[in-house]
JSON list of C-alpha atoms in Angstrom, two decimals:
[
{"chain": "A", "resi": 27, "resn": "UNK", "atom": "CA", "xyz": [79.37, 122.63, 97.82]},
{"chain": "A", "resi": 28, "resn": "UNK", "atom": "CA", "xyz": [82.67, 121.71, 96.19]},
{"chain": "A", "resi": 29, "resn": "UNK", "atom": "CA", "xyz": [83.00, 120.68, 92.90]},
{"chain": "A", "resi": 30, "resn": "UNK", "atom": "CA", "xyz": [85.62, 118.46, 91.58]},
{"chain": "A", "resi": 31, "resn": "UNK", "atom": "CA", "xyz": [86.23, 117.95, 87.84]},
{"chain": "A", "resi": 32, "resn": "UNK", "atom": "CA", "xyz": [85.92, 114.46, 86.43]},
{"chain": "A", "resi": 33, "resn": "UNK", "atom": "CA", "xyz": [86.60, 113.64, 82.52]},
{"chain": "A", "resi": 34, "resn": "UNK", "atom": "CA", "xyz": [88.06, 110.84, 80.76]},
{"chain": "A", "resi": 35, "resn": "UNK", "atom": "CA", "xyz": [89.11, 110.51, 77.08]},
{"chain": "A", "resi": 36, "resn": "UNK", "atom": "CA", "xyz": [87.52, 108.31, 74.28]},
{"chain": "A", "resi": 37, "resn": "UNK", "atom": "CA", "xyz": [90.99, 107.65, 73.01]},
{"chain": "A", "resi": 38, "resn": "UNK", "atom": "CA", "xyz": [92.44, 106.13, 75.94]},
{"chain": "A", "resi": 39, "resn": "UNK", "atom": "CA", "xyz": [89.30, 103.53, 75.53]},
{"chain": "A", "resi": 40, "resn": "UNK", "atom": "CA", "xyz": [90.10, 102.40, 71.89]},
{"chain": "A", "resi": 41, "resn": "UNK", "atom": "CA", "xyz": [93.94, 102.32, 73.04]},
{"chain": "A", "resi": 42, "resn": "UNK", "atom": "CA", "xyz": [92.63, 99.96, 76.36]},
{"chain": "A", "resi": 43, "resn": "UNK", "atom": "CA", "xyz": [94.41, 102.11, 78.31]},
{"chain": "A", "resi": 44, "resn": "UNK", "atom": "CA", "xyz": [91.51, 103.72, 80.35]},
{"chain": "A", "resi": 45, "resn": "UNK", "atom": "CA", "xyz": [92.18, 106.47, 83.13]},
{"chain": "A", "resi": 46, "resn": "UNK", "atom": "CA", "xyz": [90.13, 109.41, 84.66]},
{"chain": "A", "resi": 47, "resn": "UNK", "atom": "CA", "xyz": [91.18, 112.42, 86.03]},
{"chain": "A", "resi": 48, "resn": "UNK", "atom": "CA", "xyz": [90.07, 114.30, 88.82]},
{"chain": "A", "resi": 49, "resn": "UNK", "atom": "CA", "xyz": [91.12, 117.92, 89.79]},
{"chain": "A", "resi": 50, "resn": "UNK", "atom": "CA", "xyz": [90.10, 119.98, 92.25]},
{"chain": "A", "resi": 51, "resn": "UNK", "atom": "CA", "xyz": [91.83, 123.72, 93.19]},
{"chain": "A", "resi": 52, "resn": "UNK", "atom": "CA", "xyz": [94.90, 123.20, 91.51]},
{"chain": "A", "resi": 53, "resn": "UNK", "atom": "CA", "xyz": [95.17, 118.96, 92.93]},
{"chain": "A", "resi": 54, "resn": "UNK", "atom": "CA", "xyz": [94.78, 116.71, 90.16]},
{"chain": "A", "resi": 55, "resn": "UNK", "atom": "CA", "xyz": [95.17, 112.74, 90.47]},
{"chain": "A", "resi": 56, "resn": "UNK", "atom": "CA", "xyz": [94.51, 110.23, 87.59]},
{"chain": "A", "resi": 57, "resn": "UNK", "atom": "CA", "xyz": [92.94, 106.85, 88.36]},
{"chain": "A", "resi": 58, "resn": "UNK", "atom": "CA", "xyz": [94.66, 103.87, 85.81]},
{"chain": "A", "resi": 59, "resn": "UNK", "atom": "CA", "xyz": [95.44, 100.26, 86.02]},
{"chain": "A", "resi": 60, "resn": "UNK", "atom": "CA", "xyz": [98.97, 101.71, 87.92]},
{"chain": "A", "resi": 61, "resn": "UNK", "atom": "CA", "xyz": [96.65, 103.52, 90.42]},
{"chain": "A", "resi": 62, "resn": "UNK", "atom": "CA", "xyz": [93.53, 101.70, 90.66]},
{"chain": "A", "resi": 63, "resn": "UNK", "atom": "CA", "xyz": [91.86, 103.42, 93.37]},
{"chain": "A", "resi": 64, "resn": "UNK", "atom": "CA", "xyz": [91.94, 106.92, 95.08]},
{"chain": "A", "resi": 65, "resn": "UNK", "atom": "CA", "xyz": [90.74, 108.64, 98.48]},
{"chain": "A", "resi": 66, "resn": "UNK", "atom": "CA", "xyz": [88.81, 111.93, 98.46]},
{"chain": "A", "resi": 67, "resn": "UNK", "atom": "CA", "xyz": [87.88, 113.68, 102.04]},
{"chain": "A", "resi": 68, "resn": "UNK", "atom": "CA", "xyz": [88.58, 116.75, 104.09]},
{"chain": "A", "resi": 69, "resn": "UNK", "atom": "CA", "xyz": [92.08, 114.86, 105.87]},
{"chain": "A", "resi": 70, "resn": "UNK", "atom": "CA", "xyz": [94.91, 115.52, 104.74]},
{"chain": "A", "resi": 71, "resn": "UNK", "atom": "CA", "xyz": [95.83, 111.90, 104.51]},
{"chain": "A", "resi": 72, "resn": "UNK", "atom": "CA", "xyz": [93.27, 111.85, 101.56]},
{"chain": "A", "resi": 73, "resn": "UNK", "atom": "CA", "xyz": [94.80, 111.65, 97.38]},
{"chain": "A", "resi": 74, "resn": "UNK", "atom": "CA", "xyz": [92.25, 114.82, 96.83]},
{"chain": "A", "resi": 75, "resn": "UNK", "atom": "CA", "xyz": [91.91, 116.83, 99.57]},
{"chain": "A", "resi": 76, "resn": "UNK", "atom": "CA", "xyz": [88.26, 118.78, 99.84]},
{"chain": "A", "resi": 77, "resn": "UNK", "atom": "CA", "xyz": [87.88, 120.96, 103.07]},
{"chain": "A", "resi": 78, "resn": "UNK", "atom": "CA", "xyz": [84.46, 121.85, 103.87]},
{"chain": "A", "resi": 79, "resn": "UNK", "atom": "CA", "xyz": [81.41, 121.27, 106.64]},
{"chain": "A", "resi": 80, "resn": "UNK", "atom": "CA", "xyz": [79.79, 118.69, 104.61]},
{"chain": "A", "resi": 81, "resn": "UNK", "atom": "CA", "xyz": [83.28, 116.49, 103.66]},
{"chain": "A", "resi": 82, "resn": "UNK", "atom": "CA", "xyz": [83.84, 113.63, 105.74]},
{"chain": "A", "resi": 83, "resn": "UNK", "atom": "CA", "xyz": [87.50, 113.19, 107.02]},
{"chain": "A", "resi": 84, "resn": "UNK", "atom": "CA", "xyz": [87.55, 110.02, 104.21]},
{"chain": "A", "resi": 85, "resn": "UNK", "atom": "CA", "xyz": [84.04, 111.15, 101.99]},
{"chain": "A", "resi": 86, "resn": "UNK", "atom": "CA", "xyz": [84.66, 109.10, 98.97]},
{"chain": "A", "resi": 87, "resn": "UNK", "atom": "CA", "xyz": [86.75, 106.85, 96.94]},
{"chain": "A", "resi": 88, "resn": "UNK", "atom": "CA", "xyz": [87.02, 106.06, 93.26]},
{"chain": "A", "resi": 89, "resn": "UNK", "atom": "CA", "xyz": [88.23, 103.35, 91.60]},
{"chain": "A", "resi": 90, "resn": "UNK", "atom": "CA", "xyz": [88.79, 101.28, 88.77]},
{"chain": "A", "resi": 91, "resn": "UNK", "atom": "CA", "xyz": [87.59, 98.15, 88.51]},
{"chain": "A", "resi": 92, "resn": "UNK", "atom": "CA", "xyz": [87.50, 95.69, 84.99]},
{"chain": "A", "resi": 93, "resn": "UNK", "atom": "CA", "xyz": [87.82, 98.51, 82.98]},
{"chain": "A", "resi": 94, "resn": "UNK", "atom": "CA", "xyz": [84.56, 100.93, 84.82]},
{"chain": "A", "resi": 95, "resn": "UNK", "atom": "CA", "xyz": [85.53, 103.83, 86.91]},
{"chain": "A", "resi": 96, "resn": "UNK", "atom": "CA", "xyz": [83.40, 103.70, 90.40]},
{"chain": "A", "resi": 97, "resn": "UNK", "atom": "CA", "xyz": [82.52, 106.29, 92.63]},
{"chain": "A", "resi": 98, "resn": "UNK", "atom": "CA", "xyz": [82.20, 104.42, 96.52]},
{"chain": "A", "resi": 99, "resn": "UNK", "atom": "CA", "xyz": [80.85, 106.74, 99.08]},
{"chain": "A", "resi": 100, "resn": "UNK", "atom": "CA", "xyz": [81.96, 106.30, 102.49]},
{"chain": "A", "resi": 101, "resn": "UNK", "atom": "CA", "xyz": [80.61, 109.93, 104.16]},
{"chain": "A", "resi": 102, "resn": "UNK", "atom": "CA", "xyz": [77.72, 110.60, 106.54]},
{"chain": "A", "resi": 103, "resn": "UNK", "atom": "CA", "xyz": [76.58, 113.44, 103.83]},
{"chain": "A", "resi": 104, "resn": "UNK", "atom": "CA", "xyz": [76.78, 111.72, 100.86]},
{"chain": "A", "resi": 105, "resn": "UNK", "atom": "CA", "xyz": [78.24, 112.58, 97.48]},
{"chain": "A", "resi": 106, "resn": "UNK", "atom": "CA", "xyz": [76.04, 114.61, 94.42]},
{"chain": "A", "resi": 107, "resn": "UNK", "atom": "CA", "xyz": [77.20, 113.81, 90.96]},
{"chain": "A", "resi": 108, "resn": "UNK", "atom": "CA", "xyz": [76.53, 116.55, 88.15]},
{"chain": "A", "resi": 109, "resn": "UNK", "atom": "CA", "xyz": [77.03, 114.61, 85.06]},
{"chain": "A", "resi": 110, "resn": "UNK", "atom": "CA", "xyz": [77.78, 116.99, 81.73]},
{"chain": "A", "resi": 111, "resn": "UNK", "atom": "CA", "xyz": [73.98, 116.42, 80.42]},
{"chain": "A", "resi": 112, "resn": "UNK", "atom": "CA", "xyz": [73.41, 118.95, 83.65]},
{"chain": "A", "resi": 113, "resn": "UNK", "atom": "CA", "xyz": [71.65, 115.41, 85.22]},
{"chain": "A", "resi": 114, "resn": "UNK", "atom": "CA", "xyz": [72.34, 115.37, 89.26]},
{"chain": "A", "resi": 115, "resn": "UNK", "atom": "CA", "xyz": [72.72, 111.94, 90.98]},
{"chain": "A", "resi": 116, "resn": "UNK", "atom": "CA", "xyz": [72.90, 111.46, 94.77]},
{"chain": "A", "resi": 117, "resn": "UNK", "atom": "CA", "xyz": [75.12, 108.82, 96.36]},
{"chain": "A", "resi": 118, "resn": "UNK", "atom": "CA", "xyz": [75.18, 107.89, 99.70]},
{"chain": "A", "resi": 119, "resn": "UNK", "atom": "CA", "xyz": [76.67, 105.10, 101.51]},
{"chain": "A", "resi": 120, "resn": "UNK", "atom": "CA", "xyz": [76.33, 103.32, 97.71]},
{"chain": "A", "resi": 121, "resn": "UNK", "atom": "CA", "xyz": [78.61, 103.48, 94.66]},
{"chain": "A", "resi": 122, "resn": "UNK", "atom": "CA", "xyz": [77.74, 104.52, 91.25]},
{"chain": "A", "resi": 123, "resn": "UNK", "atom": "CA", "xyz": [79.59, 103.91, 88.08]},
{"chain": "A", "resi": 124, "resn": "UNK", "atom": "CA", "xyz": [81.10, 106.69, 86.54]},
{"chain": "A", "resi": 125, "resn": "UNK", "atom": "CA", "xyz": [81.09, 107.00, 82.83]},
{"chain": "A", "resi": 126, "resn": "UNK", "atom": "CA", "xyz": [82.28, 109.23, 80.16]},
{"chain": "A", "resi": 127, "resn": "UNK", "atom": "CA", "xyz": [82.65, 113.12, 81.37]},
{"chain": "A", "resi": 128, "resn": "UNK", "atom": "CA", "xyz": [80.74, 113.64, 84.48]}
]
């Protein structure tokens, strides 16, 4: 499975200024009040581009939303979230809220 690299700073909370940043083989996007939502998915229409068998064309989207970073799915697979505690969530056709380093 892919993995994509998620972390946010504790800084950027005490400033108000929240963002998270998400990079996968060499892509990187940030998610912040200028871009408040992303697209992830194996098209290349998508912000973060993931090919693979298991990627929907438009998998998953994140966004930010009074001041809590979401993860939507929107793929027939579903989306597993490795938080850094090693802790694996599963997300399918749901959203989770994404917090911290995941």
């Amino acid at each position: 499975m892919p993995e994509i690299a998620i972390s946010s700073r504790e800084r950027e909370k005490a400033s108000k200024s929240q963002r998270l940043r998400l990079r996968y083989q060499g892509q990187e996007v940030l998610v912040n009040e200028t871009r408040a939502n992303i697209t992830i998915g194996r098209a290349e229409e998508n912000d973060l581009v993931v090919k693979g068998n298991l990627i929907s064309r438009l998998h998953a989207r994140v966004e930010i939303n009074r001041n809590k970073f979401m993860l939507i799915d929107q793929s027939t697979n579903g989306t597993f979230v490795l938080g850094k505690d090693g802790e694996e969530a599963f997300v399918r056709r749901d959203s989770m809220q994404i917090r911290g380093e995941a």
